[in-house]
Short mmCIF file of C-alpha atoms in Angstrom, two decimals:
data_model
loop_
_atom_site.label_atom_id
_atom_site.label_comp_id
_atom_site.label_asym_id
_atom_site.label_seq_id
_atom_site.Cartn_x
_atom_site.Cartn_y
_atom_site.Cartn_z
CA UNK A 360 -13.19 -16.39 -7.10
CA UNK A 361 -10.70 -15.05 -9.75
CA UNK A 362 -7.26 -15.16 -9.28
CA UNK A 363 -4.67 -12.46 -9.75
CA UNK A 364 -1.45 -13.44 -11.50
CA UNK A 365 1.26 -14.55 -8.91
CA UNK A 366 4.16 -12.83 -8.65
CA UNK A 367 6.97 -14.41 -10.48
CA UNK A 368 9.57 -14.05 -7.60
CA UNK A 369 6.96 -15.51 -4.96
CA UNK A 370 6.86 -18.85 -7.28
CA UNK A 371 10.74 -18.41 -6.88
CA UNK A 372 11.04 -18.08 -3.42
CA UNK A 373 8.23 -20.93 -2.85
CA UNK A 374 10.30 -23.83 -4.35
CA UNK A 375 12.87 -23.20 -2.12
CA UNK A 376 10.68 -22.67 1.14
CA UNK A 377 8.07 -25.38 0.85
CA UNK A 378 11.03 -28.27 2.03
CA UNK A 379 12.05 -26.19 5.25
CA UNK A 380 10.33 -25.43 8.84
CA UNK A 381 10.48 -21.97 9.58
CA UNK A 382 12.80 -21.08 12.90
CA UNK A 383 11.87 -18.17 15.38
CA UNK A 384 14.01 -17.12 17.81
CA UNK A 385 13.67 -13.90 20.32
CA UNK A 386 16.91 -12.22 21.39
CA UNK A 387 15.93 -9.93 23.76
CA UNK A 388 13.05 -8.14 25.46
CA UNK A 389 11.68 -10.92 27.73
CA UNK A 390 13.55 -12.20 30.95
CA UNK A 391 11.05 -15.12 31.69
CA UNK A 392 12.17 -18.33 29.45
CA UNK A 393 9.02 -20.64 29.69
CA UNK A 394 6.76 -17.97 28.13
CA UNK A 395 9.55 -16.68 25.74
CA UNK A 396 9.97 -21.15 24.76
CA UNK A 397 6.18 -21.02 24.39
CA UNK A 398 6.11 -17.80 21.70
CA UNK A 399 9.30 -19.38 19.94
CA UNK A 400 7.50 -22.46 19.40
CA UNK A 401 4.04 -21.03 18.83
CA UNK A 402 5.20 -18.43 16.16
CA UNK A 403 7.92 -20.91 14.26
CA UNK A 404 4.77 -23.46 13.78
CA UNK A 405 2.47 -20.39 12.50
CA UNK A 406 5.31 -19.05 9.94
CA UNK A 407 5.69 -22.51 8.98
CA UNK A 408 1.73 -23.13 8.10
CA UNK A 409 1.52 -19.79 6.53
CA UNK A 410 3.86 -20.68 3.98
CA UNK A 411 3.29 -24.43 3.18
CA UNK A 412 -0.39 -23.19 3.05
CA UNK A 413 0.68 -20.49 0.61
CA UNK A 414 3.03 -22.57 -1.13
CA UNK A 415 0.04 -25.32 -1.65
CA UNK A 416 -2.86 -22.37 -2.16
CA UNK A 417 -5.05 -23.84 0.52
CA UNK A 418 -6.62 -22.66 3.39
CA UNK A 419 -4.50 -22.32 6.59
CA UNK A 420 -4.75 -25.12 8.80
CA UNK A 421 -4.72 -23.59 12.59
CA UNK A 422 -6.16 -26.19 14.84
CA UNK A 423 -2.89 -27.33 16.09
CA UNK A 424 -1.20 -23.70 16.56
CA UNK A 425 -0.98 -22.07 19.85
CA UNK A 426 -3.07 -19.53 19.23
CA UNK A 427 -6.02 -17.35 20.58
CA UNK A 428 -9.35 -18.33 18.46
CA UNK A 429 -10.75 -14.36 17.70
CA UNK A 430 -6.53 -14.44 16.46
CA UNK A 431 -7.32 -17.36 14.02
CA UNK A 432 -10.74 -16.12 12.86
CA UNK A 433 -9.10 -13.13 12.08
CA UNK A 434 -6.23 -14.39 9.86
CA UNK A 435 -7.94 -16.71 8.27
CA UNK A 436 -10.73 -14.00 7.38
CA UNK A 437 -7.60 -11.76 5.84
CA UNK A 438 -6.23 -15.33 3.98
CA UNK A 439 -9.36 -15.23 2.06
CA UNK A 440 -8.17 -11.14 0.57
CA UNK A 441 -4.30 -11.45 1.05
CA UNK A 442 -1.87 -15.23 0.48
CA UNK A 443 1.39 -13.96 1.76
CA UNK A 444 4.49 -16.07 1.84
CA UNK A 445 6.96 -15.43 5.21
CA UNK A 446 11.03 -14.82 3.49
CA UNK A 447 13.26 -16.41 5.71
CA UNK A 448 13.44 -19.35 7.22
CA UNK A 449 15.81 -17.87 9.81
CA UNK A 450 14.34 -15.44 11.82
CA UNK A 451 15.96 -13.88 14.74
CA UNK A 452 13.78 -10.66 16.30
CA UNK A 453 13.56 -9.10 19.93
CA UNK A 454 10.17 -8.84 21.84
CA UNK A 455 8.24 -5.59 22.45
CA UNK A 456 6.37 -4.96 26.03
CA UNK A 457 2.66 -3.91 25.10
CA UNK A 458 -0.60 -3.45 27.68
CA UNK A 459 -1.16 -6.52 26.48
CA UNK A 460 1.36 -8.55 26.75
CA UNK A 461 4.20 -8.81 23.67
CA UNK A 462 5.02 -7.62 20.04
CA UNK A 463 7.05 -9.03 17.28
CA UNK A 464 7.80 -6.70 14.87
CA UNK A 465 9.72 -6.71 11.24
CA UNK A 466 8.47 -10.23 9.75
CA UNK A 467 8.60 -9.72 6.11
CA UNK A 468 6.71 -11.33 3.34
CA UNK A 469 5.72 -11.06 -0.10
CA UNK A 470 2.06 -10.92 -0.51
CA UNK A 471 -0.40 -11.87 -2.91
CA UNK A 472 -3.81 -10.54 -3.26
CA UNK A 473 -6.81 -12.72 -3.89
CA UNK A 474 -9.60 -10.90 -5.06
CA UNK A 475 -9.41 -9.20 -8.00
CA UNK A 476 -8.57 -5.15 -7.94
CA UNK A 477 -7.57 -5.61 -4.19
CA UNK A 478 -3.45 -4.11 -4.97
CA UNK A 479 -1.17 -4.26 -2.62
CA UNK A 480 2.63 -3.50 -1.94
CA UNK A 481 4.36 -6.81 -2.75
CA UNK A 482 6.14 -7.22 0.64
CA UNK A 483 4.58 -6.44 3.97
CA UNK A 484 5.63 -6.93 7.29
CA UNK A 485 3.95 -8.43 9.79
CA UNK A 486 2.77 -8.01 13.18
CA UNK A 487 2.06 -10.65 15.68
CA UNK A 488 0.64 -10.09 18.80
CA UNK A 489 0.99 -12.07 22.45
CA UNK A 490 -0.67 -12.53 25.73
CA UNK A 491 1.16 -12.36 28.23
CA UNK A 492 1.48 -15.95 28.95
CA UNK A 493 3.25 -15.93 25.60
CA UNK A 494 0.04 -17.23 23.53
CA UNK A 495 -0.62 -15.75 19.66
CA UNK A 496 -3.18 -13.36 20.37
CA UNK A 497 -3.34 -11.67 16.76
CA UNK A 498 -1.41 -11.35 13.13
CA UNK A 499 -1.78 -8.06 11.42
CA UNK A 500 -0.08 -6.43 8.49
CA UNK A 501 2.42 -4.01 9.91
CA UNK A 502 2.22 -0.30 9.53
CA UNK A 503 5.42 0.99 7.51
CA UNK A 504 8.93 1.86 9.72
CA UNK A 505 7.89 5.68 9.63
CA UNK A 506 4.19 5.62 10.54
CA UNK A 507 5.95 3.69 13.27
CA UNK A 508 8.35 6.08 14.41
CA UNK A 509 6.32 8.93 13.99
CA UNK A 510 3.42 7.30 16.41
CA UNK A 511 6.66 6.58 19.30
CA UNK A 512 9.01 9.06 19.21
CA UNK A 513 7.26 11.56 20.82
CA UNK A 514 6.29 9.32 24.18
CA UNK A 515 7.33 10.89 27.00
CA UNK A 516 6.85 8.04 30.08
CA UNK A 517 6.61 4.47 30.44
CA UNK A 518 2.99 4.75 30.57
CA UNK A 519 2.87 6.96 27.31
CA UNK A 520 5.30 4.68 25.57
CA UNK A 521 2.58 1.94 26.61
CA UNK A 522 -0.38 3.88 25.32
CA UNK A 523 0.97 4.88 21.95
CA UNK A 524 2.30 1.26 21.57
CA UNK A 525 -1.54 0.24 21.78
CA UNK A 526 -2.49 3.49 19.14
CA UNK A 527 -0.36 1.64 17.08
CA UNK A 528 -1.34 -1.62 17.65
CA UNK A 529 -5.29 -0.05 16.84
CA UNK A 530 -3.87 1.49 13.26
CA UNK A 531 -2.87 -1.71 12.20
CA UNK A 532 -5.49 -3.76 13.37
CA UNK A 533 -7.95 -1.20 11.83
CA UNK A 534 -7.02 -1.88 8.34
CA UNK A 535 -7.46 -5.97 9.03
CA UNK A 536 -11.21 -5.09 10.33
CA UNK A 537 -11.72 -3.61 6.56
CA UNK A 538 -10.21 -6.46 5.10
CA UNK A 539 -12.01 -8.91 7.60
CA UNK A 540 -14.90 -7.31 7.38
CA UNK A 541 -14.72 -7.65 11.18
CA UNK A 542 -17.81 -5.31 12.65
CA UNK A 543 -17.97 -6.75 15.85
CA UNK A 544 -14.25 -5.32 16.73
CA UNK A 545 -14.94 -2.03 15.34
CA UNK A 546 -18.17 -1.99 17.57
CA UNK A 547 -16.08 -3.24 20.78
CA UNK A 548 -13.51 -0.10 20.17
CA UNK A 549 -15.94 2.42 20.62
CA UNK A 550 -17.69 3.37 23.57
CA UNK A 551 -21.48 3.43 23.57
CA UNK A 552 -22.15 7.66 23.30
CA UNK A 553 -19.61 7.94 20.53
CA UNK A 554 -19.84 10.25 18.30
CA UNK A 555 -19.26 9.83 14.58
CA UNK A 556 -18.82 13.18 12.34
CA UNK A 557 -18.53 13.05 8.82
CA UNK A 558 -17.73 15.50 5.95
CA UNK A 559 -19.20 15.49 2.32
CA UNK A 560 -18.21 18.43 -0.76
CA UNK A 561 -22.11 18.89 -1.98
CA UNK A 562 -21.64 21.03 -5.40
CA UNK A 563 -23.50 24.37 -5.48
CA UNK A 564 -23.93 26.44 -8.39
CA UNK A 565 -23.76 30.15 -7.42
CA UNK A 566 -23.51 33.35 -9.61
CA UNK A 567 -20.95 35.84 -9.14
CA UNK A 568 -21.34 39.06 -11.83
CA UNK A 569 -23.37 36.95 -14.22
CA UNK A 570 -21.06 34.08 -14.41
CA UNK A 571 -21.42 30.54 -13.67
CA UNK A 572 -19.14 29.05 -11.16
CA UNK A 573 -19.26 26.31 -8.74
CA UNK A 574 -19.03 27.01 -4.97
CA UNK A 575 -17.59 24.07 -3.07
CA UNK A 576 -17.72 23.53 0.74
CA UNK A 577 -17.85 20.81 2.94
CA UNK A 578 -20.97 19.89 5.03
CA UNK A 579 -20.60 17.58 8.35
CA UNK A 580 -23.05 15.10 9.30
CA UNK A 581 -23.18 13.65 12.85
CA UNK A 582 -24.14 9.97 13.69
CA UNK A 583 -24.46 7.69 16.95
CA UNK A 584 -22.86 4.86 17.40
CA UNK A 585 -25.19 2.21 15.75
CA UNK A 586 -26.02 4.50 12.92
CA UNK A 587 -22.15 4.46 11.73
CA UNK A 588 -21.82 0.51 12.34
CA UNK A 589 -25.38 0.75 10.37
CA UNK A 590 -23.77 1.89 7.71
CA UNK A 591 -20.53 0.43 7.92
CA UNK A 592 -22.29 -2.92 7.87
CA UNK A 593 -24.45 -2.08 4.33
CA UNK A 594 -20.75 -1.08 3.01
CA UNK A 595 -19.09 -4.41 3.77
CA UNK A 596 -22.50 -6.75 2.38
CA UNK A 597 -21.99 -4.02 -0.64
CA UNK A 598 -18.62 -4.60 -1.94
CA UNK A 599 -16.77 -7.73 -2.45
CA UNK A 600 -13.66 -5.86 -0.53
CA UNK A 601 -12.49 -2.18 1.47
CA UNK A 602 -9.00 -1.71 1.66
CA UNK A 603 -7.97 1.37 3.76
CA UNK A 604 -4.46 2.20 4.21
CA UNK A 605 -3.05 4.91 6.61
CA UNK A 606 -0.38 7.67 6.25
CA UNK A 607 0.61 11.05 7.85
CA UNK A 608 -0.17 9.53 11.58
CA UNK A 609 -0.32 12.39 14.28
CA UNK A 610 -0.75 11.56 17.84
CA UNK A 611 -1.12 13.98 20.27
CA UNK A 612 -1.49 13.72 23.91
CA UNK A 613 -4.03 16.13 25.21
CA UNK A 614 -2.52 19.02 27.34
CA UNK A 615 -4.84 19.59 30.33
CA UNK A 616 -5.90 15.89 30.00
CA UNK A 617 -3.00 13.26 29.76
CA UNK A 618 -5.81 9.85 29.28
CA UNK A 619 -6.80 11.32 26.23
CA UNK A 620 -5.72 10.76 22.94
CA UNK A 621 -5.79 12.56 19.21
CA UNK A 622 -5.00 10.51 16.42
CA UNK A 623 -4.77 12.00 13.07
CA UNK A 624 -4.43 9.83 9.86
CA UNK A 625 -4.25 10.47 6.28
CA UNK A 626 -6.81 7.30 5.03
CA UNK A 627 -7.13 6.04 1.74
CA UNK A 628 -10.46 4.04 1.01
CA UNK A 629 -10.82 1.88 -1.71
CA UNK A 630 -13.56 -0.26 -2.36
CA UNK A 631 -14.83 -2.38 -4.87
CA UNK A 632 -17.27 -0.14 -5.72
CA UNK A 633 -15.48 3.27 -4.35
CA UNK A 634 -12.43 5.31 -3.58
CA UNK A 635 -11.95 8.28 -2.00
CA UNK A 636 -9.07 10.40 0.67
CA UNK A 637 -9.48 12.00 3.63
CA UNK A 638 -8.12 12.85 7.40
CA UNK A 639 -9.56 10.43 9.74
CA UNK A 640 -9.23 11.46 13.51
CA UNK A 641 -10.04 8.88 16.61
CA UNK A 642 -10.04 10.47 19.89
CA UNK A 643 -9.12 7.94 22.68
CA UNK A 644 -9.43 7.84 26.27
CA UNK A 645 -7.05 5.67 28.80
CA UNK A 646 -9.24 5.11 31.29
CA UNK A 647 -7.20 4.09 34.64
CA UNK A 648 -7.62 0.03 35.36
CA UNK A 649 -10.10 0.01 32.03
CA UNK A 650 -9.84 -0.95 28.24
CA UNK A 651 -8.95 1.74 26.25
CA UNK A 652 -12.18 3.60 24.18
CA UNK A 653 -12.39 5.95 21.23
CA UNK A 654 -15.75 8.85 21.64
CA UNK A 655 -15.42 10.78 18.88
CA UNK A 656 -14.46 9.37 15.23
CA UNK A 657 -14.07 12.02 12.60
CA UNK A 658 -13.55 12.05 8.53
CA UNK A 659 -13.84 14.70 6.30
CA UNK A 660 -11.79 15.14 2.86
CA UNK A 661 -8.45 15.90 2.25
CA UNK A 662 -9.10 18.43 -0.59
CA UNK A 663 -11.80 20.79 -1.45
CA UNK A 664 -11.83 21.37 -5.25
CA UNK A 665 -8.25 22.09 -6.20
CA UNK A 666 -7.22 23.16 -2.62
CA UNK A 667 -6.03 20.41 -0.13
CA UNK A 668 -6.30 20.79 3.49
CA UNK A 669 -4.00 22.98 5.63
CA UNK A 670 -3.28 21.78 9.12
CA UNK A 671 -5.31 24.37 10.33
CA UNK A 672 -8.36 23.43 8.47
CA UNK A 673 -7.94 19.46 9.65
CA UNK A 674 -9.94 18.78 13.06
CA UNK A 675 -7.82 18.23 15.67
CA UNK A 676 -8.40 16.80 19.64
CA UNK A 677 -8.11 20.63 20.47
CA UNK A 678 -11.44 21.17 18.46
CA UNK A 679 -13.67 19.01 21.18
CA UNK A 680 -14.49 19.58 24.70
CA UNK A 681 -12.10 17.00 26.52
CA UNK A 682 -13.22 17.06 30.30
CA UNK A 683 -9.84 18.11 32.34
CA UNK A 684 -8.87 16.41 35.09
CA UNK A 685 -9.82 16.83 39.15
#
């Protein structure tokens, strides 16, 4: 595999971080002290392997971290696209409740891609995710501070609060499936009917007055379930890496039925062998005492010719038949 140039202030930063354990430390957010010990110690010996392994270039070493095993398939499988190097050695942060379990937020680090034409911003934060008997469930590149705050400052209970915690938690786990190449979570996250719509902008030549002009429009497609991981799967054993990245997040809480979910996102694609933009929109249902499950997945572009998208013309949750409650 070819490398891509490091940066010159990672090299910087690495001399000085190779010689010195990483220390994590949670202020606030969790009142019981064996499980908040157990994330403390868990998460300061993860940190630490993440950047002696980056500072050696090796593969991470995760047998002896406390740590779920889908969690350490799944880093490792975005260590093989992204090296990233944590930037303190200090960290102090306070824990986030979640459905399931905990959230540490705002752990910065510059990153380093690995594959060749794979870009990417040259410091990310990360997320890490918890059970909640304080085990590393997941690591995930964070979504930026205003993707954030648009997703939770709208949440109007606990339980909403909760829910759009675990939208987020989806948006920036979907990304890591791309760069994983992780099917087999994408299939788990969407329920067995689902319904999969997808736009294209076919050219047409038409003739208006004897001149030539093109007529663009776009034309939907619908797929089930395995036809869209089908295809999905084809595009992963295509191209050596996908790298979707999200902005413009919209969630909206259905009005006559509060389980359900619209989430709008501005996605940019880019492939090894393709690139494109569009609005992606994942309609989820909260199911009471049940895992949460998307039924309708929709993309279609952001731009037809030279005219982009209004709101009005981007599907929203209010375009499908949402049963109501009893």
């Amino acid at each position: 595999m070819k490398r891509i140039l490091i940066f010159v202030s990672l090299f910087t930063f690495v001399i000085g971080a190779m010689a010195q354990d990483i220390d994590f430390t949670i202020v606030d957010g969790i009142q019981n002290k064996t499980v908040k010990s157990r994330m403390e110690s868990g998460i300061s010996k993860l940190l630490t392997e993440i950047n002696q392994a980056c500072a050696q270039e090796r593969a991470l070493r995760l047998d002896g971290i406390d740590m779920a095993l889908s969690g350490k398939r799944s880093l490792q499988a975005l260590w093989k696209n992204l090296h990233f190097l944590v930037e303190d050695n200090t960290i102090v942060e306070r824990c986030l409740t979640s459905a399931e379990g905990y959230v540490i937020r705002n752990i910065y680090t510059q990153v380093n891609p690995m594959i060749e034409g794979y870009n990417d911003e040259p410091e990310r934060a990360l997320t890490i995710r918890l059970l909640r008997d304080g085990q590393i469930a997941s690591v995930t590149m964070a979504a930026s501070d205003a993707v954030y705050g648009r997703i939770m400052e709208q949440g109007l209970s606990v339980t909403d609060l909760e829910r759009r915690t675990t939208i987020l938690s989806f948006v920036e786990n979907y990304r890591s499936f791309y760069d994983e190449k992780d099917i087999n979570s994408i299939d788990r996250v969407f329920s067995d009917d689902a319904i999969i719509i997808t736009g294209t902008v076919p050219m047409q030549k038409t003739y208006s007055n004897d001149m030539g002009a093109w007529r663009e429009q776009i034309k939907y497609k619908v797929h089930n379930k395995q036809q869209y991981l089908s295809r999905l799967r084809a595009n992963f054993n295509r191209n050596k890496y996908i790298k979707v990245t999200f902005s413009d997040v919209e969630v909206v809480r259905h009005p006559a039925n509060p389980n359900y979910y619209g989430v709008t996102l501005h996605q940019h694609w880019k492939s090894s062998t393709y690139e494109d933009d569009g609005y992606l929109l994942l309609i989820w249902e909260f199911p009471d005492g049940e895992d949460p499950i998307i039924h309708y997945r929709t993309w279609q572009p952001d731009r037809i010719g030279s005219h982009s998208l209004t709101k009005d013309e981007i599907i929203n949750i209010m375009d499908f038949n949402i049963p109501t409650l009893d």
